[in-house]
mmCIF file of C-alpha atoms in Angstrom:
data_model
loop_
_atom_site.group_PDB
_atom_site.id
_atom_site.type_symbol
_atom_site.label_atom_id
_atom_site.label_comp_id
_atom_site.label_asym_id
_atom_site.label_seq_id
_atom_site.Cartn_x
_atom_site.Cartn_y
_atom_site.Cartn_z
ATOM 1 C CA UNK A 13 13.633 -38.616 50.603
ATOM 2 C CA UNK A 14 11.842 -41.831 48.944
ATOM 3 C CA UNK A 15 11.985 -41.874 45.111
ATOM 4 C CA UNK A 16 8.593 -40.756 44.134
ATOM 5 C CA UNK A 17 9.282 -37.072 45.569
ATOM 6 C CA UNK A 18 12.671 -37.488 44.454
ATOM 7 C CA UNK A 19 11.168 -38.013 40.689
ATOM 8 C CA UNK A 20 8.411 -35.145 41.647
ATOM 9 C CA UNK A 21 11.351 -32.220 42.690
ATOM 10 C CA UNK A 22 13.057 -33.389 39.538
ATOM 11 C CA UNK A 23 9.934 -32.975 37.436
ATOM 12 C CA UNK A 24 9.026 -29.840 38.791
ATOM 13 C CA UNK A 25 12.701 -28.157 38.479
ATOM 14 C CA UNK A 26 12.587 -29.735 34.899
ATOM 15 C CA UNK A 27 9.224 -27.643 34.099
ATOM 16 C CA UNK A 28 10.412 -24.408 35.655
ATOM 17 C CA UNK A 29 13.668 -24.334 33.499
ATOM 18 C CA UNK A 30 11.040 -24.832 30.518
ATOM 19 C CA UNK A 31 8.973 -22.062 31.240
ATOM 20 C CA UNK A 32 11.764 -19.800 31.972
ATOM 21 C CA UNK A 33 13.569 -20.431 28.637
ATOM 22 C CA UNK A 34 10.061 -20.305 26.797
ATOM 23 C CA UNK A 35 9.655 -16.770 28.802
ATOM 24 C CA UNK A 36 13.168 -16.023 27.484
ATOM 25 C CA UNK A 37 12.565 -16.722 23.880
ATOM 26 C CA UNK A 38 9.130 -15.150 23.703
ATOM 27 C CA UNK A 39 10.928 -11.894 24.784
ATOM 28 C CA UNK A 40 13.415 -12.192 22.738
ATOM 29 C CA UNK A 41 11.225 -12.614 20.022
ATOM 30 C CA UNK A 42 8.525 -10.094 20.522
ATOM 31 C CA UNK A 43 8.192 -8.869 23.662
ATOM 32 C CA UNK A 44 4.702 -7.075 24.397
ATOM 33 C CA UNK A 45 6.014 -3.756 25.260
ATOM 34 C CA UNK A 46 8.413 -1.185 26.195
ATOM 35 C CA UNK A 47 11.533 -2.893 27.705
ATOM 36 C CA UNK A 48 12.367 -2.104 31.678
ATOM 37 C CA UNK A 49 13.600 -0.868 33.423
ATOM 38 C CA UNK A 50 13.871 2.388 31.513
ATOM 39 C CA UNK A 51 16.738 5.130 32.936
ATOM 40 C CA UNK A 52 16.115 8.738 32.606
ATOM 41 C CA UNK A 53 17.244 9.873 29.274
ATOM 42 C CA UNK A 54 18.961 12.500 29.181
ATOM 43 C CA UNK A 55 19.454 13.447 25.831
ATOM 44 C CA UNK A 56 18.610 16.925 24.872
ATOM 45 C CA UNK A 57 17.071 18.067 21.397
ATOM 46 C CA UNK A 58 17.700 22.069 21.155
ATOM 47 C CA UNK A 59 15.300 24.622 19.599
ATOM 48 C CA UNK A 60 17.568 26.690 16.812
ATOM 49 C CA UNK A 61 17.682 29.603 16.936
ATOM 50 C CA UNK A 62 17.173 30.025 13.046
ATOM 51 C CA UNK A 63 15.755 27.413 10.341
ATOM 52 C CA UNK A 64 17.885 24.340 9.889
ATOM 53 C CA UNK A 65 18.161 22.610 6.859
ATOM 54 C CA UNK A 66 18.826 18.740 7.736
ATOM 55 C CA UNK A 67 20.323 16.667 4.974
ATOM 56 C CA UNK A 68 18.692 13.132 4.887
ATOM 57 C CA UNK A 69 21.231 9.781 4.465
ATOM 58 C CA UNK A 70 19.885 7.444 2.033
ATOM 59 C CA UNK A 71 19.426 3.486 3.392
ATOM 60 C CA UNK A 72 22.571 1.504 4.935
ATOM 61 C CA UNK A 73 23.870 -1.450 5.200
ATOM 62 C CA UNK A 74 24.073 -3.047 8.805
ATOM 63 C CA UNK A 75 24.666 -6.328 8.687
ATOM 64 C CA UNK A 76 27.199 -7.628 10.127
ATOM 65 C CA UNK A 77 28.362 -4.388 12.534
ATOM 66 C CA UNK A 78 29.022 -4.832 16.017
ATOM 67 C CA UNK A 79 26.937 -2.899 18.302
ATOM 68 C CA UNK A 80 29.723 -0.424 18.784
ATOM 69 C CA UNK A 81 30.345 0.083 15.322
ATOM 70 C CA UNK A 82 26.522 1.324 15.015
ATOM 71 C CA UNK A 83 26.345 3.380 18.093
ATOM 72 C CA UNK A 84 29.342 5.573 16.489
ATOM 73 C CA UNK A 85 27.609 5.659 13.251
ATOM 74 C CA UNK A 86 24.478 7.258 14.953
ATOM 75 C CA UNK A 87 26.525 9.058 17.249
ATOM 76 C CA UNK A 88 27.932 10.541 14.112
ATOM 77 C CA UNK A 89 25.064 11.368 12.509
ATOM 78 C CA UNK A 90 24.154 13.293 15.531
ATOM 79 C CA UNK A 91 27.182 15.285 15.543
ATOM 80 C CA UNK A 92 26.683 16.786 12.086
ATOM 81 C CA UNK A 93 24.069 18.961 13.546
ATOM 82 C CA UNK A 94 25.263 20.509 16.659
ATOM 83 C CA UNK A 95 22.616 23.164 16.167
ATOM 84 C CA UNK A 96 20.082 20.670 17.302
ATOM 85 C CA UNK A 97 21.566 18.100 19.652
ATOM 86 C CA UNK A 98 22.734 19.451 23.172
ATOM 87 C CA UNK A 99 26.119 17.349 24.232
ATOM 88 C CA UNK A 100 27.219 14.385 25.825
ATOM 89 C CA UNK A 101 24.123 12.543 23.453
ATOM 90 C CA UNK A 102 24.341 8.600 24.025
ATOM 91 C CA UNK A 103 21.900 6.315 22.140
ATOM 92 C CA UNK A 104 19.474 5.393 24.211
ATOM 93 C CA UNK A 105 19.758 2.212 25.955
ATOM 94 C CA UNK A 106 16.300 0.922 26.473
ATOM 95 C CA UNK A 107 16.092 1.170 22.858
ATOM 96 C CA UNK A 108 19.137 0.074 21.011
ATOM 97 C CA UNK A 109 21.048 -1.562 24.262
ATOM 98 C CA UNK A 110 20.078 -4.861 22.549
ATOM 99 C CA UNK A 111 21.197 -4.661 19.288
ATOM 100 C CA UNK A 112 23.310 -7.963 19.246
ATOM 101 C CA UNK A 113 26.902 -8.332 17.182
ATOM 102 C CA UNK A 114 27.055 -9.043 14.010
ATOM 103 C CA UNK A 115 23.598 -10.416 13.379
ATOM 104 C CA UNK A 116 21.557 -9.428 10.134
ATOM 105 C CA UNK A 117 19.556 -7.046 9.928
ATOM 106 C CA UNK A 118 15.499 -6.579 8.000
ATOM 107 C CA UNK A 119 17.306 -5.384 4.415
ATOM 108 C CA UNK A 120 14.915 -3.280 2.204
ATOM 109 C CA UNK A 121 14.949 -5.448 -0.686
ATOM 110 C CA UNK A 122 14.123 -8.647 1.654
ATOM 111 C CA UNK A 123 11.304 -6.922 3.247
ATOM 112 C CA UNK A 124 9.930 -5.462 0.397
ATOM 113 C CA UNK A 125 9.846 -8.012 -2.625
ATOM 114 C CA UNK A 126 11.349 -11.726 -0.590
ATOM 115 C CA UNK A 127 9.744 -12.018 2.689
ATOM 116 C CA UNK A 128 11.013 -14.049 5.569
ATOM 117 C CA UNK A 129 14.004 -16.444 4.849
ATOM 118 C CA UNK A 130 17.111 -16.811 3.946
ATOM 119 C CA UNK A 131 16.621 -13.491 1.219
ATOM 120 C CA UNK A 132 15.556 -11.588 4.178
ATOM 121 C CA UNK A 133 18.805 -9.069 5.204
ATOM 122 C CA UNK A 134 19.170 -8.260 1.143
ATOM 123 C CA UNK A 135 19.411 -4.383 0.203
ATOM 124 C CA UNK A 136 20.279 -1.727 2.706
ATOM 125 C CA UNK A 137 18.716 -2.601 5.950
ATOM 126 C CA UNK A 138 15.298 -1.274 6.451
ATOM 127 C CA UNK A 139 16.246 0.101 10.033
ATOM 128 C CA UNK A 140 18.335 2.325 8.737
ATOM 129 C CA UNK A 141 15.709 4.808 7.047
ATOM 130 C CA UNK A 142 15.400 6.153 10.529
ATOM 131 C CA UNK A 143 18.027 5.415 12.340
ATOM 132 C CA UNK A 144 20.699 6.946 10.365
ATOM 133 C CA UNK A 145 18.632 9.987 10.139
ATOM 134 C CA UNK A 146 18.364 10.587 13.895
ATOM 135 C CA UNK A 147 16.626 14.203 13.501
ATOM 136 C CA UNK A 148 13.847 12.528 11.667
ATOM 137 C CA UNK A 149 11.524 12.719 14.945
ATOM 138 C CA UNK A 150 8.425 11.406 12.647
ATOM 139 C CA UNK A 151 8.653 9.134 9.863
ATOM 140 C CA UNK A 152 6.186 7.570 7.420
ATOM 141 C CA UNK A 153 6.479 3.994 6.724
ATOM 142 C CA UNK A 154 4.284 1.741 4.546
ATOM 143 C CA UNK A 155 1.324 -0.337 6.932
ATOM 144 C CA UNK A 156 1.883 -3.650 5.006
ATOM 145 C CA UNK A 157 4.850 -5.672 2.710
ATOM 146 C CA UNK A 158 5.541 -8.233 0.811
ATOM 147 C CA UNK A 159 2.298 -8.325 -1.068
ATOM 148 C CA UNK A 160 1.330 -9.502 -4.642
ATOM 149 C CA UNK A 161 4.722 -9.683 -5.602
ATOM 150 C CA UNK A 162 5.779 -10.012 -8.831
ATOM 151 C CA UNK A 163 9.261 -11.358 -10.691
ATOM 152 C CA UNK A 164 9.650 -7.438 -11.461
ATOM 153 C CA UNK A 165 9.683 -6.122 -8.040
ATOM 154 C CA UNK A 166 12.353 -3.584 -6.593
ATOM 155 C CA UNK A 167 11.792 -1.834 -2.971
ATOM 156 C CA UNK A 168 9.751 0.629 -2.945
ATOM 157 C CA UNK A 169 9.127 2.732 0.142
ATOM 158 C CA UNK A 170 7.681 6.348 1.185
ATOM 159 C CA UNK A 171 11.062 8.374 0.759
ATOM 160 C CA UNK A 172 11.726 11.536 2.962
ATOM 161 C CA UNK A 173 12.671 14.992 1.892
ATOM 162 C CA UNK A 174 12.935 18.382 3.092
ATOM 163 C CA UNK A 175 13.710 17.551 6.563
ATOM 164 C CA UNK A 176 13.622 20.967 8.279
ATOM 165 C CA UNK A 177 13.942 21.899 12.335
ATOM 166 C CA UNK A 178 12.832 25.529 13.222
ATOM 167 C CA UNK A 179 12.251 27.636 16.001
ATOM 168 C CA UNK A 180 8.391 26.575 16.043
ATOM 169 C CA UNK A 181 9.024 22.918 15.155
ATOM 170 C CA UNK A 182 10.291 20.098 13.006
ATOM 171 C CA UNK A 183 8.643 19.261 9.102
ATOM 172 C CA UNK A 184 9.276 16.550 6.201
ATOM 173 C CA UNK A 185 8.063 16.248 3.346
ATOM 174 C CA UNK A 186 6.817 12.944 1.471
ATOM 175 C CA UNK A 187 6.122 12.644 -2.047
ATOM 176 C CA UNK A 188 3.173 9.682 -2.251
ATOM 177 C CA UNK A 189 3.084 10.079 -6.021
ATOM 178 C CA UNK A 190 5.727 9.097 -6.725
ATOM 179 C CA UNK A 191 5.277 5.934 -4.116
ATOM 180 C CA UNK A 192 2.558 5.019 -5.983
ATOM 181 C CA UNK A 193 4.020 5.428 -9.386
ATOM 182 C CA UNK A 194 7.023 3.121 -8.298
ATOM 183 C CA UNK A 195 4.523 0.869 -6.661
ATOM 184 C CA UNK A 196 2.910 0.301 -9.793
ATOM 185 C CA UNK A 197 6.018 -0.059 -11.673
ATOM 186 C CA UNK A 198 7.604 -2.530 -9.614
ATOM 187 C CA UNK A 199 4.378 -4.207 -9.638
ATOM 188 C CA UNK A 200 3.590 -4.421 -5.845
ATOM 189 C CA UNK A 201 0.185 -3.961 -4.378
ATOM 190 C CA UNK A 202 -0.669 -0.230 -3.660
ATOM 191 C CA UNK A 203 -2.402 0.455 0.064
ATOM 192 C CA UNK A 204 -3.587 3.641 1.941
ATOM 193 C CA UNK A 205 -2.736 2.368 4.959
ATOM 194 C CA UNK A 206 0.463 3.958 6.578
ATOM 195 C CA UNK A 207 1.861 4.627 10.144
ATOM 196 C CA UNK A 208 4.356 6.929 11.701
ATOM 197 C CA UNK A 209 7.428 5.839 12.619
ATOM 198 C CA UNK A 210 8.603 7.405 16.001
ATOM 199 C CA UNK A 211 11.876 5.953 17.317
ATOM 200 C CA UNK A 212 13.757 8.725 16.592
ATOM 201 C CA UNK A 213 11.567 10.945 19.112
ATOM 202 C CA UNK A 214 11.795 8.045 21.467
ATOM 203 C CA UNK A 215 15.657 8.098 21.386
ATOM 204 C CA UNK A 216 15.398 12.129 22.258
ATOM 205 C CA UNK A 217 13.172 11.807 25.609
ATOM 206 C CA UNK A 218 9.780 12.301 23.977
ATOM 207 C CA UNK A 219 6.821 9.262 25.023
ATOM 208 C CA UNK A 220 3.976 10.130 23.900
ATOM 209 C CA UNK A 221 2.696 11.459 20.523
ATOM 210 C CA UNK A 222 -0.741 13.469 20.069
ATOM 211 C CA UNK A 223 -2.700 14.579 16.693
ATOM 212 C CA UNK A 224 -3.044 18.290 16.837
ATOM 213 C CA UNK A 225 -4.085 19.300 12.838
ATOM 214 C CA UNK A 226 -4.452 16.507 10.245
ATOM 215 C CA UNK A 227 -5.832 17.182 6.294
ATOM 216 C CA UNK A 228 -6.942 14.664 4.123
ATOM 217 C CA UNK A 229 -6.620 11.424 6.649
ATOM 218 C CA UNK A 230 -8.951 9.140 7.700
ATOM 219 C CA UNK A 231 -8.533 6.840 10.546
ATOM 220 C CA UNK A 232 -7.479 3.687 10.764
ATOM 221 C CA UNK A 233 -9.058 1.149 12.406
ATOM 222 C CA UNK A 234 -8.112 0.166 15.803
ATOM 223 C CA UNK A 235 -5.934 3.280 15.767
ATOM 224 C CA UNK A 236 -6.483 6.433 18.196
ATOM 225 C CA UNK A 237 -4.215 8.602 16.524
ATOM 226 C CA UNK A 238 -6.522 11.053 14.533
ATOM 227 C CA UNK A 239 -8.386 11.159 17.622
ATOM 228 C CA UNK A 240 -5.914 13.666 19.477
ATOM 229 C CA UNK A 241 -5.264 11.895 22.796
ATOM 230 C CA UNK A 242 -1.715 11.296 23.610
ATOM 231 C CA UNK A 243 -0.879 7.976 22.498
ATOM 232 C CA UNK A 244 2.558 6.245 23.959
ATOM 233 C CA UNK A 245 5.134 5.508 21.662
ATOM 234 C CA UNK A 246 7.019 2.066 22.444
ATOM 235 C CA UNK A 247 9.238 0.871 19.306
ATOM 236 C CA UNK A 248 12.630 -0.345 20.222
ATOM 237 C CA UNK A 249 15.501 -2.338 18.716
ATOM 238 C CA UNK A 250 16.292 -6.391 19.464
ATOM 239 C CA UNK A 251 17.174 -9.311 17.845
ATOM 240 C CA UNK A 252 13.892 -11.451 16.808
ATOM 241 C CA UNK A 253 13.367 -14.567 14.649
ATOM 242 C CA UNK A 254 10.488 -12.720 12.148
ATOM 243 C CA UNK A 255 13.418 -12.888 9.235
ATOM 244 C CA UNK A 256 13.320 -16.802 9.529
ATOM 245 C CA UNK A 257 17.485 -16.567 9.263
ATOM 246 C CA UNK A 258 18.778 -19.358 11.647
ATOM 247 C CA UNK A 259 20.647 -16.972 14.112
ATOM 248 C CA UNK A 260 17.836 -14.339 13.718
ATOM 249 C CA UNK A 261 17.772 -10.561 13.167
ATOM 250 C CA UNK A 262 18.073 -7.058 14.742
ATOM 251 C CA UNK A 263 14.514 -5.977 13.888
ATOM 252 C CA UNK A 264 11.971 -2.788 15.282
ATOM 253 C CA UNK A 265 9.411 -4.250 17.742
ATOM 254 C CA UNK A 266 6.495 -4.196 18.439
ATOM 255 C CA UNK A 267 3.785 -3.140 16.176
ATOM 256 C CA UNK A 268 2.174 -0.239 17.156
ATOM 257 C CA UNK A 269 -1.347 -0.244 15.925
ATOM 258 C CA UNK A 270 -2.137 2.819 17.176
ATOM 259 C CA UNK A 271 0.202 4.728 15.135
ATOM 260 C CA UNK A 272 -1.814 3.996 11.565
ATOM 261 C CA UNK A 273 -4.010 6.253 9.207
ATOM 262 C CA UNK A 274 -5.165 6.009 5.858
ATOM 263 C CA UNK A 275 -4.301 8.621 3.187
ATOM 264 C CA UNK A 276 -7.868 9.681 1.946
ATOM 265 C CA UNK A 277 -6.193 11.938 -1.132
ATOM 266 C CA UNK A 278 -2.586 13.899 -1.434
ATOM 267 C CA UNK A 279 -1.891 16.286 -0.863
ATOM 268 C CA UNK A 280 -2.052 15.913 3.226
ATOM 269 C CA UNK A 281 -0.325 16.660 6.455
ATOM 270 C CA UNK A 282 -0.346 15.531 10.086
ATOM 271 C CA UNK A 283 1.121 17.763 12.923
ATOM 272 C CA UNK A 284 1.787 15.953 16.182
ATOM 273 C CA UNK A 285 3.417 17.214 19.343
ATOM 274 C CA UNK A 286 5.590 15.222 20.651
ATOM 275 C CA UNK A 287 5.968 15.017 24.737
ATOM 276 C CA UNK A 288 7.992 13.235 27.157
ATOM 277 C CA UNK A 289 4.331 13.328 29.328
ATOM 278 C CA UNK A 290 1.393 12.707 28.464
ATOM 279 C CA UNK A 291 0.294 16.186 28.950
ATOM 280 C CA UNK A 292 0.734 17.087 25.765
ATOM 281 C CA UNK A 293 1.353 20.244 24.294
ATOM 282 C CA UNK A 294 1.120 21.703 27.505
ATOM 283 C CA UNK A 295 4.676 19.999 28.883
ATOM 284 C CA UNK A 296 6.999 22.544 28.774
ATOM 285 C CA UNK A 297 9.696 20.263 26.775
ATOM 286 C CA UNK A 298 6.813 19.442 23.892
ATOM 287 C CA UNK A 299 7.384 20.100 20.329
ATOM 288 C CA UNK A 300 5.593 19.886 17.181
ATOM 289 C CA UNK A 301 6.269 18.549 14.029
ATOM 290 C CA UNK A 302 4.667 18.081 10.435
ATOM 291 C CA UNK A 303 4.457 15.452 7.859
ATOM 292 C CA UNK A 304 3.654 16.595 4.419
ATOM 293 C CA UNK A 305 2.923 14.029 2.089
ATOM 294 C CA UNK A 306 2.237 15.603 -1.352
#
């Protein structure tokens, strides 16, 4: 071979590696959607037989924990109730199976009052709100952070109550006065916007979420899900570089758009089903659940 398609080959192999380490980093950092391939999941949510009362786990600390160390956490959690979860439960691995060791994680006081940086990981880690409360099928989380902040601000988030799994479906309850009250208090910017939070009912076979009965809501815009199609759920755990720390974070990806509303006035509710097809409420394995924000 002469040397000018000696120095072409060498070019060309040069650019591939390139792309395929750009490729590489660009899912690491945000890939566009669900991971795959995705395994059955087999993990089983039961229908009680009777009301049960499910005690919520304030915010934890992650950072630092080996992967292990957090699947037996979760796995923990899920053991308190065995009225709920059927056995041999394994966190999903599509969604947590990259959780990297000993990485930082999104902390609640980073998020909420510091932003990206090296401040980023400080409080209990944001995560955490749902993941250590792994019969939390629905959560409410705020649409924006790390606005107007001020040299007073604390985190300040919607905080779940009342967590309750019955024979004819799940319910929490959210108290959005006193969000805003400690929004205005820790002098932060108050917004309608919000969005549900759905890894839990990810992690316990359901894909798609759809609007059956909503009060008091108003849609968001380029959101569907006031406008009661099934809409796929997609969040997921990895490490990503949006915390700005030098060997990045394990964060929730990606944003799900369609998964916002606006609160028009409290007191208001949203029931979804939840479905592991998009049929709906017509899957046999479907089951609804409430959000009560008061």
């Amino acid at each position: 071979m002469s040397e000018a398609p000696r120095r072409r080959t060498a070019l060309l192999a040069g650019l591939l590696a390139v792309l395929v380490g750009a490729a590489l980093w660009a899912w690491r950092d945000g890939p566009p959607g669900v991971p795959a391939p995705s395994p059955d999941n087999t993990n089983s949510l039961l229908v009680p037989s009777a009301p049960i009362e499910v005690p919520l786990l304030d915010p934890v600390e992650y950072d630092g924990w080996t992967k292990k160390q957090w699947r037996a956490h979760r796995t923990g959690e899920v053991a308190k109730q065995p009225g709920l979860a059927g056995g041999g439960y394994e966190p999903f691995e599509p969604l947590f199976g990259q959780i990297a060791d000993g990485l930082p994680w999104w902390g609640l006081d980073g998020q909420f009052c510091g932003g990206p940086g090296e401040g980023s990981a400080r409080g209990p880690s944001d995560e955490s709100r749902f993941l250590s409360n792994p019969f939390l099928l629905v959560a409410v989380i705020e649409g924006t952070a790390v606005t107007n902040v001020g040299p007073e601000c604390f985190a300040v988030w919607p905080r779940p109550s009342g967590l309750r799994h019955a024979p004819e479906g799940g319910e929490v309850t959210y108290d959005l006065n006193r969000f805003a009250a400690e929004k205005q208090q820790a002098g932060v910017t108050l917004r309608r916007k919000l969005e549900l939070n759905t890894i839990n009912a990810r992690d316990w076979g359901f894909r798609y979420v759809q609007t059956l009965d909503h009060a008091n809501l108003l849609p968001e815009d380029g959101s569907s899900l006031l406008a009661g199609g099934p809409v796929e759920l997609r969040a997921f755990i990895h490490p990503g570089g949006s915390c700005q720390q030098p060997q990045g974070c394990n964060n929730g990806s990606p944003e799900e758009p369609n998964l916002r509303f606006r609160v028009d006035r409290p007191p208001a509710h949203i029931t979804v089903v939840l479905s592991p097809t998009n049929a709906g409420a017509a899957d046999p394995d479907a089951r609804t659940f409430t959000v009560h924000m008061k």
